[in-house]
Structure formats: structure tokens, C-alpha cells
Amino acid sequence: MDTTEREDGRQQLDAVSVHNAKQTLLRFLGRAGVGADDAAELIGLVEAGALALAHERVDETGRRGPSAPKGEAYDTGWLDGAQAAADTLGELARRALRDAVASHSPEHSAGARPRVTRMQVERAKVAVVPLYRSFAADSDLDPEVSDQVLGAVLATMDPGRRAAYPGRLAAFVADHRERLERLYARFGPGSPVPVHGRYSLVHSPAGVAVLERLATAPAELRREWDAAELPPAWLDGLTTAWG
């Protein structure tokens, strides 16, 4: 791809080349069976994330001030400029996230959360599987169960929170690791508790997400659970195991 060379000799991508890379990736994802809307959302999240990480880096660097003080006026101007750059990047990151998660489906009514997409479920699975495996080995529970359960979990959130859910899950596990270790040792794979029954979801990676929702939004989870017609015993079992 073409690049633009700056006066200092360094190169960076221009807008045309960035657009070309996005369109190429969309085409490849389409050949793999990923829908255009899902692919666009995924690429948009990567762009928003890159801007958010850049914002954090610039904000952190700006707070430290110049490496060598050069006088009060210079230092004040440097800090003000760094803060302005960080603020601009932060706004660009927020705008990119809004664009990425904007619903492409006209079927949802005003005020209602957009439907949960296959891509959103896949992103949640990518997040929960390694977290689950840090507590338990794979079980024989039907993997389709995870998809159904994660759909109900994600339905409790708006698209922006769905996009940030992997980070929330990681923080939840970090905050409650000892409690989760005890739960999985008592009820999970390798325990005397059978895989099929009221504690089935302790044998599913999706159980990690359900536990996070039980700790954060239990009423909304119960409502979406009932709407999805999932077995009430599964949710009751995890509620008992957790609390």
C-alpha cells in the first residue's frame, strides 16, 4: 500500500491506503461467511480500541510533563498541549466506538436494545473460554448451550457495553478469583456434581458470564433468561452456587 513520507523521513499510512486495507479485510471476511455488518462492526471496534489505547498513552505521557524542565511557561504550554491532544484522541475514540456499535438493523423499536448478533456472541465466547479454562477443563456439555446463554447475557446490555464486555469479564474474574476457584472446585468438572442438572452451567464457559451478570444485573438477567426460554433450574443452580 502507498504511504506518505513525512519530513523527518518516517512513513505513515494515508487515508486512501487505510480505506483500502479495510475494504480488503471486509472482502476476506465476507468470503469466510462473515456478514458485512458484523465485519464492519468488528473492524470498527479495532479502530476505536486503537484510538482508546493511544488516548491512554498520550494522557499518561502528558501527565508526566517534559522530561527536562525548561521553565514554567514552556512546561505549562507543554502540559496544555498534551492535554489538548489527549482530549482530542479521547473524543475520536468515543466517536469511533459509537459508530462501530451503531445498529445496522432497522428491526428494533425505539428505546429497545438491538438484537444480539452472531459476531457479538463470538466475541463473548473468545473472552469467556480462556477465563473458564483457568478454573476448569473442558466438559462434555453441548457447546450450543454457551451460544444460547451468552445471547441472553448480552441482551442485558446496550451495544456499547457489549463491546466492552471482555474487559468487564476479565475484571470480574480478577476481583473474585478465589471465590470462583472454590465454586468450580465444588461444582465444576472433576467434582462429584453431574454435568447435567441444575449446576450444568458450571460446566459451560458461558457460566462465567452468567456469574458476572448475577453479581451485576440479576434482575435484567432473569428477565432476558425468561424471554429466551432457558431452563430456570440452570440459573437457580448458579445463583445457589454463587451465593
PDB file of C-alpha atoms in Angstrom:
ATOM      1  CA  MET A   1       0.000   0.000   0.000  1.00  0.00           C
ATOM      2  CA  ASP A   2       1.101   3.547  -0.584  1.00  0.00           C
ATOM      3  CA  THR A   3       2.407   5.542   2.338  1.00  0.00           C
ATOM      4  CA  THR A   4       3.045   9.187   2.971  1.00  0.00           C
ATOM      5  CA  GLU A   5       6.606  10.124   3.903  1.00  0.00           C
ATOM      6  CA  ARG A   6       6.937  12.878   6.458  1.00  0.00           C
ATOM      7  CA  GLU A   7       9.671  15.497   6.505  1.00  0.00           C
ATOM      8  CA  ASP A   8      11.530  13.546   9.200  1.00  0.00           C
ATOM      9  CA  GLY A   9      11.739  10.507   6.887  1.00  0.00           C
ATOM     10  CA  ARG A  10       9.191   8.382   8.758  1.00  0.00           C
ATOM     11  CA  GLN A  11       6.279   6.890   6.869  1.00  0.00           C
ATOM     12  CA  GLN A  12       2.629   6.605   7.793  1.00  0.00           C
ATOM     13  CA  LEU A  13      -0.471   5.350   6.008  1.00  0.00           C
ATOM     14  CA  ASP A  14      -2.651   7.857   4.224  1.00  0.00           C
ATOM     15  CA  ALA A  15      -6.468   7.818   4.264  1.00  0.00           C
ATOM     16  CA  VAL A  16      -6.757   6.061   0.900  1.00  0.00           C
ATOM     17  CA  SER A  17      -4.479   3.224   1.992  1.00  0.00           C
ATOM     18  CA  VAL A  18      -6.327   2.777   5.284  1.00  0.00           C
ATOM     19  CA  HIS A  19      -9.630   2.583   3.412  1.00  0.00           C
ATOM     20  CA  ASN A  20      -8.091   0.044   1.017  1.00  0.00           C
ATOM     21  CA  ALA A  21      -6.975  -2.160   3.923  1.00  0.00           C
ATOM     22  CA  LYS A  22     -10.463  -2.049   5.470  1.00  0.00           C
ATOM     23  CA  GLN A  23     -12.174  -2.924   2.215  1.00  0.00           C
ATOM     24  CA  THR A  24      -9.739  -5.794   1.631  1.00  0.00           C
ATOM     25  CA  LEU A  25     -10.399  -7.173   5.109  1.00  0.00           C
ATOM     26  CA  LEU A  26     -14.155  -6.852   4.606  1.00  0.00           C
ATOM     27  CA  ARG A  27     -13.836  -8.823   1.375  1.00  0.00           C
ATOM     28  CA  PHE A  28     -11.816 -11.587   3.027  1.00  0.00           C
ATOM     29  CA  LEU A  29     -14.248 -11.808   5.945  1.00  0.00           C
ATOM     30  CA  GLY A  30     -17.141 -11.949   3.511  1.00  0.00           C
ATOM     31  CA  ARG A  31     -15.560 -14.917   1.734  1.00  0.00           C
ATOM     32  CA  ALA A  32     -15.283 -16.608   5.131  1.00  0.00           C
ATOM     33  CA  GLY A  33     -19.008 -16.193   5.667  1.00  0.00           C
ATOM     34  CA  VAL A  34     -18.962 -13.177   7.969  1.00  0.00           C
ATOM     35  CA  GLY A  35     -21.795 -10.761   7.205  1.00  0.00           C
ATOM     36  CA  ALA A  36     -20.948  -7.238   6.088  1.00  0.00           C
ATOM     37  CA  ASP A  37     -22.492  -5.607   9.174  1.00  0.00           C
ATOM     38  CA  ASP A  38     -20.724  -7.946  11.589  1.00  0.00           C
ATOM     39  CA  ALA A  39     -17.417  -7.466   9.808  1.00  0.00           C
ATOM     40  CA  ALA A  40     -17.784  -3.682   9.772  1.00  0.00           C
ATOM     41  CA  GLU A  41     -18.570  -3.684  13.493  1.00  0.00           C
ATOM     42  CA  LEU A  42     -15.530  -5.813  14.276  1.00  0.00           C
ATOM     43  CA  ILE A  43     -13.201  -3.595  12.249  1.00  0.00           C
ATOM     44  CA  GLY A  44     -14.755  -0.507  13.811  1.00  0.00           C
ATOM     45  CA  LEU A  45     -14.097  -1.865  17.297  1.00  0.00           C
ATOM     46  CA  VAL A  46     -10.443  -2.434  16.435  1.00  0.00           C
ATOM     47  CA  GLU A  47     -10.206   1.160  15.202  1.00  0.00           C
ATOM     48  CA  ALA A  48     -11.958   2.503  18.301  1.00  0.00           C
ATOM     49  CA  GLY A  49      -9.717   0.412  20.512  1.00  0.00           C
ATOM     50  CA  ALA A  50      -6.562   1.667  18.824  1.00  0.00           C
ATOM     51  CA  LEU A  51      -7.688   5.240  19.400  1.00  0.00           C
ATOM     52  CA  ALA A  52      -8.608   4.496  23.019  1.00  0.00           C
ATOM     53  CA  LEU A  53      -5.197   2.959  23.708  1.00  0.00           C
ATOM     54  CA  ALA A  54      -3.485   5.912  22.030  1.00  0.00           C
ATOM     55  CA  HIS A  55      -5.550   8.240  24.211  1.00  0.00           C
ATOM     56  CA  GLU A  56      -4.429   6.419  27.347  1.00  0.00           C
ATOM     57  CA  ARG A  57      -0.784   6.569  26.273  1.00  0.00           C
ATOM     58  CA  VAL A  58      -0.861  10.278  25.394  1.00  0.00           C
ATOM     59  CA  ASP A  59      -2.786  11.118  28.568  1.00  0.00           C
ATOM     60  CA  GLU A  60      -0.301   9.179  30.700  1.00  0.00           C
ATOM     61  CA  THR A  61       2.684  10.790  28.972  1.00  0.00           C
ATOM     62  CA  GLY A  62       1.146  14.236  29.209  1.00  0.00           C
ATOM     63  CA  ARG A  63       0.645  13.989  32.957  1.00  0.00           C
ATOM     64  CA  ARG A  64       4.355  13.323  33.482  1.00  0.00           C
ATOM     65  CA  GLY A  65       5.352  16.602  31.853  1.00  0.00           C
ATOM     66  CA  PRO A  66       8.525  17.362  29.863  1.00  0.00           C
ATOM     67  CA  SER A  67      11.472  15.057  30.533  1.00  0.00           C
ATOM     68  CA  ALA A  68      13.679  18.086  31.245  1.00  0.00           C
ATOM     69  CA  PRO A  69      12.084  21.244  32.726  1.00  0.00           C
ATOM     70  CA  LYS A  70      12.617  24.307  30.524  1.00  0.00           C
ATOM     71  CA  GLY A  71      10.907  26.987  32.508  1.00  0.00           C
ATOM     72  CA  GLU A  72       7.403  27.486  33.859  1.00  0.00           C
ATOM     73  CA  ALA A  73       5.926  28.981  30.679  1.00  0.00           C
ATOM     74  CA  TYR A  74       7.314  26.178  28.492  1.00  0.00           C
ATOM     75  CA  ASP A  75       6.265  23.438  30.899  1.00  0.00           C
ATOM     76  CA  THR A  76       2.758  24.863  31.214  1.00  0.00           C
ATOM     77  CA  GLY A  77       2.382  25.108  27.448  1.00  0.00           C
ATOM     78  CA  TRP A  78       3.684  21.561  27.014  1.00  0.00           C
ATOM     79  CA  LEU A  79       1.201  20.182  29.512  1.00  0.00           C
ATOM     80  CA  ASP A  80      -1.680  22.156  27.987  1.00  0.00           C
ATOM     81  CA  GLY A  81      -0.785  20.901  24.515  1.00  0.00           C
ATOM     82  CA  ALA A  82      -0.511  17.310  25.689  1.00  0.00           C
ATOM     83  CA  GLN A  83      -3.888  17.573  27.421  1.00  0.00           C
ATOM     84  CA  ALA A  84      -5.479  19.014  24.283  1.00  0.00           C
ATOM     85  CA  ALA A  85      -4.065  16.158  22.203  1.00  0.00           C
ATOM     86  CA  ALA A  86      -5.300  13.586  24.725  1.00  0.00           C
ATOM     87  CA  ASP A  87      -8.763  15.168  24.819  1.00  0.00           C
ATOM     88  CA  THR A  88      -8.972  15.088  21.026  1.00  0.00           C
ATOM     89  CA  LEU A  89      -7.939  11.438  20.891  1.00  0.00           C
ATOM     90  CA  GLY A  90     -10.448  10.600  23.621  1.00  0.00           C
ATOM     91  CA  GLU A  91     -13.271  12.210  21.684  1.00  0.00           C
ATOM     92  CA  LEU A  92     -12.226  10.449  18.482  1.00  0.00           C
ATOM     93  CA  ALA A  93     -12.184   7.126  20.361  1.00  0.00           C
ATOM     94  CA  ARG A  94     -15.677   7.708  21.757  1.00  0.00           C
ATOM     95  CA  ARG A  95     -16.986   8.708  18.348  1.00  0.00           C
ATOM     96  CA  ALA A  96     -15.414   5.656  16.712  1.00  0.00           C
ATOM     97  CA  LEU A  97     -16.992   3.394  19.319  1.00  0.00           C
ATOM     98  CA  ARG A  98     -20.421   4.955  18.769  1.00  0.00           C
ATOM     99  CA  ASP A  99     -20.072   4.436  15.016  1.00  0.00           C
ATOM    100  CA  ALA A 100     -18.862   0.859  15.455  1.00  0.00           C
ATOM    101  CA  VAL A 101     -21.723  -0.268  17.668  1.00  0.00           C
ATOM    102  CA  ALA A 102     -24.469   1.680  15.881  1.00  0.00           C
ATOM    103  CA  SER A 103     -27.161  -0.810  14.977  1.00  0.00           C
ATOM    104  CA  HIS A 104     -27.261  -1.768  11.312  1.00  0.00           C
ATOM    105  CA  SER A 105     -30.623  -3.450  11.796  1.00  0.00           C
ATOM    106  CA  PRO A 106     -33.858  -1.431  11.432  1.00  0.00           C
ATOM    107  CA  GLU A 107     -35.931  -4.105  13.148  1.00  0.00           C
ATOM    108  CA  HIS A 108     -35.557  -2.900  16.747  1.00  0.00           C
ATOM    109  CA  SER A 109     -38.009  -0.355  18.106  1.00  0.00           C
ATOM    110  CA  ALA A 110     -37.108   2.974  19.638  1.00  0.00           C
ATOM    111  CA  GLY A 111     -35.786   2.581  23.177  1.00  0.00           C
ATOM    112  CA  ALA A 112     -35.248  -1.159  22.801  1.00  0.00           C
ATOM    113  CA  ARG A 113     -31.825  -2.767  22.725  1.00  0.00           C
ATOM    114  CA  PRO A 114     -30.753  -4.008  19.282  1.00  0.00           C
ATOM    115  CA  ARG A 115     -30.780  -7.769  18.815  1.00  0.00           C
ATOM    116  CA  VAL A 116     -27.696  -9.714  19.808  1.00  0.00           C
ATOM    117  CA  THR A 117     -25.669 -10.582  16.716  1.00  0.00           C
ATOM    118  CA  ARG A 118     -23.656 -13.685  15.956  1.00  0.00           C
ATOM    119  CA  MET A 119     -20.460 -11.629  15.984  1.00  0.00           C
ATOM    120  CA  GLN A 120     -21.226 -10.296  19.461  1.00  0.00           C
ATOM    121  CA  VAL A 121     -21.752 -13.851  20.724  1.00  0.00           C
ATOM    122  CA  GLU A 122     -18.490 -14.949  19.116  1.00  0.00           C
ATOM    123  CA  ARG A 123     -16.609 -12.084  20.767  1.00  0.00           C
ATOM    124  CA  ALA A 124     -18.071 -13.079  24.136  1.00  0.00           C
ATOM    125  CA  LYS A 125     -17.029 -16.712  23.577  1.00  0.00           C
ATOM    126  CA  VAL A 126     -13.485 -15.643  22.755  1.00  0.00           C
ATOM    127  CA  ALA A 127     -13.461 -13.776  26.071  1.00  0.00           C
ATOM    128  CA  VAL A 128     -15.041 -16.402  28.351  1.00  0.00           C
ATOM    129  CA  VAL A 129     -13.348 -19.595  27.148  1.00  0.00           C
ATOM    130  CA  PRO A 130      -9.826 -18.813  28.450  1.00  0.00           C
ATOM    131  CA  LEU A 131     -11.296 -17.445  31.693  1.00  0.00           C
ATOM    132  CA  TYR A 132     -13.269 -20.645  32.166  1.00  0.00           C
ATOM    133  CA  ARG A 133     -10.222 -22.792  31.397  1.00  0.00           C
ATOM    134  CA  SER A 134      -8.312 -21.013  34.148  1.00  0.00           C
ATOM    135  CA  PHE A 135     -10.687 -22.755  36.590  1.00  0.00           C
ATOM    136  CA  ALA A 136     -11.766 -25.980  34.876  1.00  0.00           C
ATOM    137  CA  ALA A 137     -11.016 -28.315  32.000  1.00  0.00           C
ATOM    138  CA  ASP A 138     -13.344 -28.688  29.028  1.00  0.00           C
ATOM    139  CA  SER A 139     -16.518 -30.623  29.773  1.00  0.00           C
ATOM    140  CA  ASP A 140     -18.965 -32.686  27.738  1.00  0.00           C
ATOM    141  CA  LEU A 141     -21.738 -30.092  27.872  1.00  0.00           C
ATOM    142  CA  ASP A 142     -23.157 -29.242  24.435  1.00  0.00           C
ATOM    143  CA  PRO A 143     -21.279 -26.148  23.118  1.00  0.00           C
ATOM    144  CA  GLU A 144     -24.568 -24.833  21.713  1.00  0.00           C
ATOM    145  CA  VAL A 145     -25.624 -24.166  25.286  1.00  0.00           C
ATOM    146  CA  SER A 146     -22.951 -21.477  25.529  1.00  0.00           C
ATOM    147  CA  ASP A 147     -24.314 -19.653  22.484  1.00  0.00           C
ATOM    148  CA  GLN A 148     -27.867 -19.608  23.833  1.00  0.00           C
ATOM    149  CA  VAL A 149     -26.820 -18.490  27.281  1.00  0.00           C
ATOM    150  CA  LEU A 150     -24.434 -15.812  26.032  1.00  0.00           C
ATOM    151  CA  GLY A 151     -27.236 -14.422  23.877  1.00  0.00           C
ATOM    152  CA  ALA A 152     -29.352 -13.886  26.999  1.00  0.00           C
ATOM    153  CA  VAL A 153     -26.383 -12.400  28.875  1.00  0.00           C
ATOM    154  CA  LEU A 154     -25.578  -9.918  26.100  1.00  0.00           C
ATOM    155  CA  ALA A 155     -29.242  -8.942  25.774  1.00  0.00           C
ATOM    156  CA  THR A 156     -28.963  -7.299  29.210  1.00  0.00           C
ATOM    157  CA  MET A 157     -26.593  -4.683  27.750  1.00  0.00           C
ATOM    158  CA  ASP A 158     -26.622  -1.982  25.131  1.00  0.00           C
ATOM    159  CA  PRO A 159     -24.192  -2.339  22.193  1.00  0.00           C
ATOM    160  CA  GLY A 160     -21.521  -0.173  23.821  1.00  0.00           C
ATOM    161  CA  ARG A 161     -21.427  -2.346  26.926  1.00  0.00           C
ATOM    162  CA  ARG A 162     -21.389  -5.480  24.776  1.00  0.00           C
ATOM    163  CA  ALA A 163     -18.290  -4.140  23.036  1.00  0.00           C
ATOM    164  CA  ALA A 164     -16.548  -3.573  26.381  1.00  0.00           C
ATOM    165  CA  TYR A 165     -17.764  -6.808  27.968  1.00  0.00           C
ATOM    166  CA  PRO A 166     -14.478  -8.764  27.608  1.00  0.00           C
ATOM    167  CA  GLY A 167     -12.769  -6.178  29.796  1.00  0.00           C
ATOM    168  CA  ARG A 168     -15.585  -6.309  32.340  1.00  0.00           C
ATOM    169  CA  LEU A 169     -15.376 -10.112  32.454  1.00  0.00           C
ATOM    170  CA  ALA A 170     -11.615 -10.037  32.991  1.00  0.00           C
ATOM    171  CA  ALA A 171     -12.009  -7.536  35.825  1.00  0.00           C
ATOM    172  CA  PHE A 172     -14.779  -9.623  37.421  1.00  0.00           C
ATOM    173  CA  VAL A 173     -12.627 -12.753  37.381  1.00  0.00           C
ATOM    174  CA  ALA A 174      -9.628 -10.869  38.777  1.00  0.00           C
ATOM    175  CA  ASP A 175     -11.731  -9.415  41.606  1.00  0.00           C
ATOM    176  CA  HIS A 176     -13.368 -12.751  42.549  1.00  0.00           C
ATOM    177  CA  ARG A 177     -10.742 -15.336  41.611  1.00  0.00           C
ATOM    178  CA  GLU A 178     -10.576 -17.105  44.984  1.00  0.00           C
ATOM    179  CA  ARG A 179     -14.354 -17.308  45.239  1.00  0.00           C
ATOM    180  CA  LEU A 180     -14.597 -18.634  41.687  1.00  0.00           C
ATOM    181  CA  GLU A 181     -11.895 -21.224  42.342  1.00  0.00           C
ATOM    182  CA  ARG A 182     -13.903 -22.573  45.264  1.00  0.00           C
ATOM    183  CA  LEU A 183     -17.098 -22.632  43.200  1.00  0.00           C
ATOM    184  CA  TYR A 184     -15.554 -24.550  40.293  1.00  0.00           C
ATOM    185  CA  ALA A 185     -13.781 -26.974  42.622  1.00  0.00           C
ATOM    186  CA  ARG A 186     -17.063 -27.767  44.343  1.00  0.00           C
ATOM    187  CA  PHE A 187     -19.467 -27.844  41.393  1.00  0.00           C
ATOM    188  CA  GLY A 188     -17.433 -27.923  38.174  1.00  0.00           C
ATOM    189  CA  PRO A 189     -15.743 -30.585  36.033  1.00  0.00           C
ATOM    190  CA  GLY A 190     -13.893 -33.087  38.190  1.00  0.00           C
ATOM    191  CA  SER A 191     -16.279 -32.623  41.107  1.00  0.00           C
ATOM    192  CA  PRO A 192     -18.945 -35.177  42.101  1.00  0.00           C
ATOM    193  CA  VAL A 193     -21.631 -32.874  40.657  1.00  0.00           C
ATOM    194  CA  PRO A 194     -23.003 -34.301  37.372  1.00  0.00           C
ATOM    195  CA  VAL A 195     -22.689 -32.325  34.149  1.00  0.00           C
ATOM    196  CA  HIS A 196     -26.448 -32.457  33.524  1.00  0.00           C
ATOM    197  CA  GLY A 197     -28.652 -30.896  36.168  1.00  0.00           C
ATOM    198  CA  ARG A 198     -29.171 -27.600  37.945  1.00  0.00           C
ATOM    199  CA  TYR A 199     -25.407 -26.957  38.017  1.00  0.00           C
ATOM    200  CA  SER A 200     -24.899 -27.599  34.308  1.00  0.00           C
ATOM    201  CA  LEU A 201     -23.676 -24.071  33.595  1.00  0.00           C
ATOM    202  CA  VAL A 202     -20.726 -24.511  35.942  1.00  0.00           C
ATOM    203  CA  HIS A 203     -19.581 -26.940  33.222  1.00  0.00           C
ATOM    204  CA  SER A 204     -20.006 -24.323  30.475  1.00  0.00           C
ATOM    205  CA  PRO A 205     -17.705 -21.385  29.645  1.00  0.00           C
ATOM    206  CA  ALA A 206     -20.845 -19.228  29.493  1.00  0.00           C
ATOM    207  CA  GLY A 207     -21.253 -19.793  33.219  1.00  0.00           C
ATOM    208  CA  VAL A 208     -18.519 -17.210  33.868  1.00  0.00           C
ATOM    209  CA  ALA A 209     -20.595 -14.570  32.075  1.00  0.00           C
ATOM    210  CA  VAL A 210     -23.761 -15.598  33.911  1.00  0.00           C
ATOM    211  CA  LEU A 211     -21.976 -15.259  37.257  1.00  0.00           C
ATOM    212  CA  GLU A 212     -20.816 -11.766  36.314  1.00  0.00           C
ATOM    213  CA  ARG A 213     -24.383 -10.772  35.454  1.00  0.00           C
ATOM    214  CA  LEU A 214     -25.709 -12.311  38.671  1.00  0.00           C
ATOM    215  CA  ALA A 215     -23.293 -10.092  40.562  1.00  0.00           C
ATOM    216  CA  THR A 216     -24.027  -7.011  38.455  1.00  0.00           C
ATOM    217  CA  ALA A 217     -27.537  -7.069  36.944  1.00  0.00           C
ATOM    218  CA  PRO A 218     -29.513 -10.022  38.344  1.00  0.00           C
ATOM    219  CA  ALA A 219     -32.978  -8.630  37.603  1.00  0.00           C
ATOM    220  CA  GLU A 220     -32.177  -7.874  33.951  1.00  0.00           C
ATOM    221  CA  LEU A 221     -30.564 -11.280  33.572  1.00  0.00           C
ATOM    222  CA  ARG A 222     -33.646 -13.021  34.931  1.00  0.00           C
ATOM    223  CA  ARG A 223     -35.875 -11.087  32.533  1.00  0.00           C
ATOM    224  CA  GLU A 224     -33.766 -11.938  29.466  1.00  0.00           C
ATOM    225  CA  TRP A 225     -33.383 -15.523  30.687  1.00  0.00           C
ATOM    226  CA  ASP A 226     -37.143 -15.976  30.792  1.00  0.00           C
ATOM    227  CA  ALA A 227     -37.542 -14.261  27.418  1.00  0.00           C
ATOM    228  CA  ALA A 228     -35.058 -16.704  25.878  1.00  0.00           C
ATOM    229  CA  GLU A 229     -36.964 -19.615  27.485  1.00  0.00           C
ATOM    230  CA  LEU A 230     -33.803 -21.036  29.028  1.00  0.00           C
ATOM    231  CA  PRO A 231     -34.204 -23.623  31.833  1.00  0.00           C
ATOM    232  CA  PRO A 232     -34.883 -21.770  35.115  1.00  0.00           C
ATOM    233  CA  ALA A 233     -33.042 -24.502  37.032  1.00  0.00           C
ATOM    234  CA  TRP A 234     -29.742 -23.561  35.356  1.00  0.00           C
ATOM    235  CA  LEU A 235     -29.954 -20.007  36.608  1.00  0.00           C
ATOM    236  CA  ASP A 236     -31.174 -21.089  40.033  1.00  0.00           C
ATOM    237  CA  GLY A 237     -28.286 -23.543  40.290  1.00  0.00           C
ATOM    238  CA  LEU A 238     -25.687 -20.905  39.548  1.00  0.00           C
ATOM    239  CA  THR A 239     -27.386 -18.476  41.925  1.00  0.00           C
ATOM    240  CA  THR A 240     -27.129 -21.070  44.693  1.00  0.00           C
ATOM    241  CA  ALA A 241     -23.526 -21.928  43.843  1.00  0.00           C
ATOM    242  CA  TRP A 242     -22.522 -18.265  43.803  1.00  0.00           C
ATOM    243  CA  GLY A 243     -24.252 -17.115  46.912  1.00  0.00           C
TER     244      GLY A 243
END
